[in-house]
Coordinates of C-alpha atoms in Angstrom, one line a residue:
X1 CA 0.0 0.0 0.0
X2 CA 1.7 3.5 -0.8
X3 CA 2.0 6.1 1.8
X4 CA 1.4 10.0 1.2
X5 CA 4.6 11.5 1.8
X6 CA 5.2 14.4 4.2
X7 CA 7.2 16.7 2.6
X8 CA 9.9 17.5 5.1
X9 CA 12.5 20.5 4.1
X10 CA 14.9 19.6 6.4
X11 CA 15.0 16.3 8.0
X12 CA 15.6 15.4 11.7
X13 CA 15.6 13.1 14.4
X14 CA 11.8 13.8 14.9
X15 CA 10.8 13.6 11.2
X16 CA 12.4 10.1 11.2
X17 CA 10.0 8.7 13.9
X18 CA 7.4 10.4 12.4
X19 CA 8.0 8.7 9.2
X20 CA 8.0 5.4 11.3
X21 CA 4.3 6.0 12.6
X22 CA 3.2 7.1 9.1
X23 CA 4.0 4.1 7.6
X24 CA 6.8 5.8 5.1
X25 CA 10.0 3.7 4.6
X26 CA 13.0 5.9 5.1
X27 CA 16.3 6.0 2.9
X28 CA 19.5 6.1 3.9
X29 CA 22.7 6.1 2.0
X30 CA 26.5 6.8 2.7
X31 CA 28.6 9.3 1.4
X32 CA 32.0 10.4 2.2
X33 CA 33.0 13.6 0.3
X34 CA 31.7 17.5 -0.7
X35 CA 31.0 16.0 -4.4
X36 CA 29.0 12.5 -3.7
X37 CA 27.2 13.9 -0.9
X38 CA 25.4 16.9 -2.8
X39 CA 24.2 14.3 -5.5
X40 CA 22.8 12.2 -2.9
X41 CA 21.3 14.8 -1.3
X42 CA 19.6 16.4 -3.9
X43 CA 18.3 13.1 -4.8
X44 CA 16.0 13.0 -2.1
X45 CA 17.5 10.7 0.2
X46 CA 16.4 10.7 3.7
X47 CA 19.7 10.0 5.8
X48 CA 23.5 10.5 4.6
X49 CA 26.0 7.7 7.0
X50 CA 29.2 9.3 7.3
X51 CA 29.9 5.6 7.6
X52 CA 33.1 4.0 8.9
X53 CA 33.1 2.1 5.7
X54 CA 35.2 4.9 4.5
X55 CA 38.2 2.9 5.9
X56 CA 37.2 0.0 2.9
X57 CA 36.0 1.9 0.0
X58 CA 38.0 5.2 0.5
X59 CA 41.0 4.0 1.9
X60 CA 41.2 0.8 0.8
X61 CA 41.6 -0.8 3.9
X62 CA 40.2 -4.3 4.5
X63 CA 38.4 -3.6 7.5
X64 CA 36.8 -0.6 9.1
X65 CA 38.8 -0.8 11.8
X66 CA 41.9 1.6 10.8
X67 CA 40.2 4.7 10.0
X68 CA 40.6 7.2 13.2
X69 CA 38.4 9.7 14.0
X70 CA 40.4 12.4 12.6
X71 CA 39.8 11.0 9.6
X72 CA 36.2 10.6 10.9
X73 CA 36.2 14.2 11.4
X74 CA 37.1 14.9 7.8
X75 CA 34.7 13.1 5.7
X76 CA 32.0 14.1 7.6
X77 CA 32.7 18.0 7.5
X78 CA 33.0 17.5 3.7
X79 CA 29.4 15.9 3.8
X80 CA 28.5 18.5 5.9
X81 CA 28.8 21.4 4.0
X82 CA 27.0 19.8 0.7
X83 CA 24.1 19.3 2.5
X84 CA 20.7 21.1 2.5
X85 CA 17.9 18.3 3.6
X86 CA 19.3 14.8 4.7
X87 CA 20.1 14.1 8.2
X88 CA 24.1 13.4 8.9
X89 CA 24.5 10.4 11.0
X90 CA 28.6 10.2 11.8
X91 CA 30.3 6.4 12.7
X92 CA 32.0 6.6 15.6
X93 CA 35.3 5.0 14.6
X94 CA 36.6 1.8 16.6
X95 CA 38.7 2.2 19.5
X96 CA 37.1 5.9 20.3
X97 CA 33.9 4.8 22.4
X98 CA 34.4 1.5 23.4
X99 CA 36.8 1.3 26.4
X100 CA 35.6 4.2 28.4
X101 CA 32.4 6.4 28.7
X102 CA 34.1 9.3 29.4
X103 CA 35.9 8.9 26.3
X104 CA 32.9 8.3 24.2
X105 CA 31.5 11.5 25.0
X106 CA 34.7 13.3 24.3
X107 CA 34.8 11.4 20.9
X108 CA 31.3 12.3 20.2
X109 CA 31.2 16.7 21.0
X110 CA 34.5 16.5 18.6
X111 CA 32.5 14.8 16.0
X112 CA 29.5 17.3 16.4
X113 CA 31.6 20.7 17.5
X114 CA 34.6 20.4 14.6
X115 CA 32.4 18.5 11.5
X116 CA 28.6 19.4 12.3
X117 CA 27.1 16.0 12.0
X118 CA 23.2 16.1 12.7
X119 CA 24.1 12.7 15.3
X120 CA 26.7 9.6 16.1
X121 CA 26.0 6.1 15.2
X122 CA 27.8 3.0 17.6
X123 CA 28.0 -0.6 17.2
X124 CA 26.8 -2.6 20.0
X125 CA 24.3 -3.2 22.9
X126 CA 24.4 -3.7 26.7
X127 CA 28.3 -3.4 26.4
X128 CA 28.3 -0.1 25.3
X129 CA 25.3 1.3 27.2
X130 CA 27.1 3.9 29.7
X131 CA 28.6 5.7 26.7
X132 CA 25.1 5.5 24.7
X133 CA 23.8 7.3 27.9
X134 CA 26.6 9.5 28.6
X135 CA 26.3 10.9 25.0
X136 CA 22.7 11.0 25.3
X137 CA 23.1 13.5 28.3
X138 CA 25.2 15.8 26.5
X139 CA 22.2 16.2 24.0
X140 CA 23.9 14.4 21.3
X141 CA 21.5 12.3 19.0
X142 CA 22.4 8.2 19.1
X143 CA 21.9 5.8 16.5
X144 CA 22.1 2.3 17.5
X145 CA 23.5 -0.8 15.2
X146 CA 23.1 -3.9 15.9
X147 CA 23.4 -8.0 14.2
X148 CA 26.9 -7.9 12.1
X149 CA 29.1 -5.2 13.4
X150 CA 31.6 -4.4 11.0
X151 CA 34.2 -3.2 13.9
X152 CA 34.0 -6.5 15.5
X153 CA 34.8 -8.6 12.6
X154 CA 37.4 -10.0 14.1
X155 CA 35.6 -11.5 17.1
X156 CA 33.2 -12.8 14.8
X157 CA 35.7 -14.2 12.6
X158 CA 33.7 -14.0 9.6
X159 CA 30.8 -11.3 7.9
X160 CA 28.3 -14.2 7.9
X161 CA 24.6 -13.5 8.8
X162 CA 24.2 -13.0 12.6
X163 CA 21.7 -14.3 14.8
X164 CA 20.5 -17.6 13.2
X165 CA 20.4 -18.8 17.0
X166 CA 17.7 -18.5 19.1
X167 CA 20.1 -16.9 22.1
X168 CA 21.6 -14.4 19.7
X169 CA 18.7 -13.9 18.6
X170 CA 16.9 -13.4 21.7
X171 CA 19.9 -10.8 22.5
X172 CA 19.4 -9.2 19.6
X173 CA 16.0 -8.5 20.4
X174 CA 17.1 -7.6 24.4
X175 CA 19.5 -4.9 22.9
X176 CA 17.1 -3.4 20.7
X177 CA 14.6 -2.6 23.0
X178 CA 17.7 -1.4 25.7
X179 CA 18.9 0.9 22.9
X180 CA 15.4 2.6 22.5
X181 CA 14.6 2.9 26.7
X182 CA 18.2 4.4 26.4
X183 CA 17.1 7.5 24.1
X184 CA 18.5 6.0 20.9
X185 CA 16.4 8.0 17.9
X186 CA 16.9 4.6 15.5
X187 CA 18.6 1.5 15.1
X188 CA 20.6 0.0 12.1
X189 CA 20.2 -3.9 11.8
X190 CA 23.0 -5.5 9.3
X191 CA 22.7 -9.2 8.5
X192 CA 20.6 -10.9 10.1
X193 CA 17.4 -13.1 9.3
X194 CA 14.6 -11.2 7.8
X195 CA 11.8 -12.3 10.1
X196 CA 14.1 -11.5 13.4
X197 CA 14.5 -7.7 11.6
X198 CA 10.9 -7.3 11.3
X199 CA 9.9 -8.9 15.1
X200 CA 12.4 -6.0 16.3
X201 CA 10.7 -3.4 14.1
X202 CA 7.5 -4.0 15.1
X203 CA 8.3 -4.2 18.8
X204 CA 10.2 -1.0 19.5
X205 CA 8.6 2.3 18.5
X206 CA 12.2 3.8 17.3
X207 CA 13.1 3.1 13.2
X208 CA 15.0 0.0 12.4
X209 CA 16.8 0.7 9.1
X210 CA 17.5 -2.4 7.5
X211 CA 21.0 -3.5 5.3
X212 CA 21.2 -7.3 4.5
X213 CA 17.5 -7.4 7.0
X214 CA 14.7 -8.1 4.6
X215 CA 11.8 -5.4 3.9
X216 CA 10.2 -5.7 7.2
X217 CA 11.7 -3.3 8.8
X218 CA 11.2 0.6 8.1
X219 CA 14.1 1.6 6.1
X220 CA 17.2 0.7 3.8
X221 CA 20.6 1.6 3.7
X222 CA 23.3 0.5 1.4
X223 CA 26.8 1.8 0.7
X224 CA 27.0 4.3 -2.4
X225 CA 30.2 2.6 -4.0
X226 CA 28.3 -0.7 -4.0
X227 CA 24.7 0.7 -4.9
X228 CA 26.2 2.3 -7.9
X229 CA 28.6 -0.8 -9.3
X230 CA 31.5 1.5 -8.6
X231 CA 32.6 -1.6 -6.5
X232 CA 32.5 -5.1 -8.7
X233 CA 34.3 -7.3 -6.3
X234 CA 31.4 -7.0 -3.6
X235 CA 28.1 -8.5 -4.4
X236 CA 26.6 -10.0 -1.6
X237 CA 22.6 -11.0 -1.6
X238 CA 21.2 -7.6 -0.2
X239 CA 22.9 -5.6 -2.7
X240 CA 20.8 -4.5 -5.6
X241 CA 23.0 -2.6 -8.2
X242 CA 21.4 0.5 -9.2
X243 CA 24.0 1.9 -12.2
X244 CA 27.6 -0.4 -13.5
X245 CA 29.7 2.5 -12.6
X246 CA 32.6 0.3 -12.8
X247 CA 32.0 -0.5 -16.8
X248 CA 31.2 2.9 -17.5
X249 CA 34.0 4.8 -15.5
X250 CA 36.4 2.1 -17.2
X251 CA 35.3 2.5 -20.8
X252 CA 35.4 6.3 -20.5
X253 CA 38.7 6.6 -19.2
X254 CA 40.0 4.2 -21.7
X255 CA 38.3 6.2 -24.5
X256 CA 40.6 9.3 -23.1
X257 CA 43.3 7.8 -23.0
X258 CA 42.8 6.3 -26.4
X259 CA 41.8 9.9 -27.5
X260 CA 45.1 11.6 -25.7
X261 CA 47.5 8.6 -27.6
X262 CA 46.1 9.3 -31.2
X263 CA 45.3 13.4 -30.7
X264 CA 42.3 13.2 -31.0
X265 CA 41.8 15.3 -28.0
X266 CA 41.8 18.2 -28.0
X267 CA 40.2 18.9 -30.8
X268 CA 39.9 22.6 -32.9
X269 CA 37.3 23.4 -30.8
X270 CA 38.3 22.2 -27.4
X271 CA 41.3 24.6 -27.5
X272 CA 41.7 28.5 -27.0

């Protein structure tokens, strides 16, 4: 059944919830740079994830683990200042939240204060909860993330789909509903069975935004470089490719450099 949209100028914390309670499904999609994150924005998408991912599709980095929150820092201002409508939801890289609270919020203001991010996204439940709260205090927007988390890979040992189990699962479900008494504004869930993603959705009254979590939940996020076929070496089953960037980006460059080698370019009228 389609849902009349609200048309929201400028969207926030609220307008997310509200979208929730409407019925609307809410997009979200990353973007790292000035350049990428105007298009998206101007596209209409709902959310922009200054996403940690930035460490693999930025950096090249196999894991999001390396990326510091400096670099954190960076990305998001760029994203920042392209923006007119989406909410900015910053990663808080690994290592800057985890060990101590006090730390957390420290990470957090230098997120909000030095690149202007909208709010701060963490991985993890129960064992993060006394930074979730101290952040919360400070007045600083949380998004929650929970199932696969990316900077955890290597206690996982593997990216596979999380909570098949009924005690993960159960977890899962115990964390959800922790993150929203906590103040949390929305959850991510990455990976795990599409029935558990919509049970959580249905029984918290936060969004759940879905990646790799089935349609029952009450939003999507992917990451641009993958969503576009800029990235051909990643094609797991929740990706849907959008565009072949990779194809096209290749042949064009090969035609200028084809062009440059024979003199074709520039031509008569391509010069002053």
């Amino acid at each position: 059944m389609s849902v009349a949209k609200k048309d929201y100028k400028r969207i926030t914390t609220k307008s997310l919830i509200e979208m929730k309670a409407n019925g609307e499904k809410i997009s979200m999609l990353t973007a790292y740079d000035y350049t990428m994150a105007k298009i998206v924005d101007s596209s209409g998408v709902d959310v922009i994830l200054v996403g940690d991912s930035a460490s693999n599709v930025m950096a090249g980095h196999e894991t999001t683990l390396p990326i510091t929150l400096d670099q954190m820092i960076y990305h998001a201002s760029s994203v920042v200042r392209a923006i007119e409508r989406a909410l900015v939801v910053v990663d808080l890289p690994f290592g800057s939240y985890q060990s101590d609270s006090k730390e957390a919020l420290r990470s957090a203001i230098r997120i909000m204060k030095e690149s202007g991010g909208h709010a701060v996204k963490l991985e993890g439940g129960s064992e993060i909860k006394d930074s979730i709260k101290k952040i919360l205090n400070a007045g600083i927007p949380v998004m929650g993330h929970l199932g696969l988390t990316p900077q955890s890979i290597y206690k996982f040992g593997t990216y596979t789909v999380r909570a098949k189990e009924d005690a993960e699962a159960e977890q899962l479900i115990e964390d959800a509903k922790l993150l929203e008494s906590l103040g949390c504004f929305a959850i991510v869930l990455e990976k795990i069975p599409a029935h558990l993603a919509e049970q959580v959705a249905k029984s918290i009254s936060i969004p759940v935004i879905g990646i790799g979590a089935g349609g029952g939940v009450d939003g999507q996020v992917l990451v641009i470089h993958d969503m576009l076929g800029m990235n051909n070496e990643f094609s797991p089953r929740f990706l849907r490719r959008y565009m072949n960037l990779y194809e096209g980006m290749t042949s064009a460059i090969s035609q200028y450099v084809e062009d440059v080698k024979s003199s074709d370019f520039p031509n008569a009228n391509e010069q002053y």
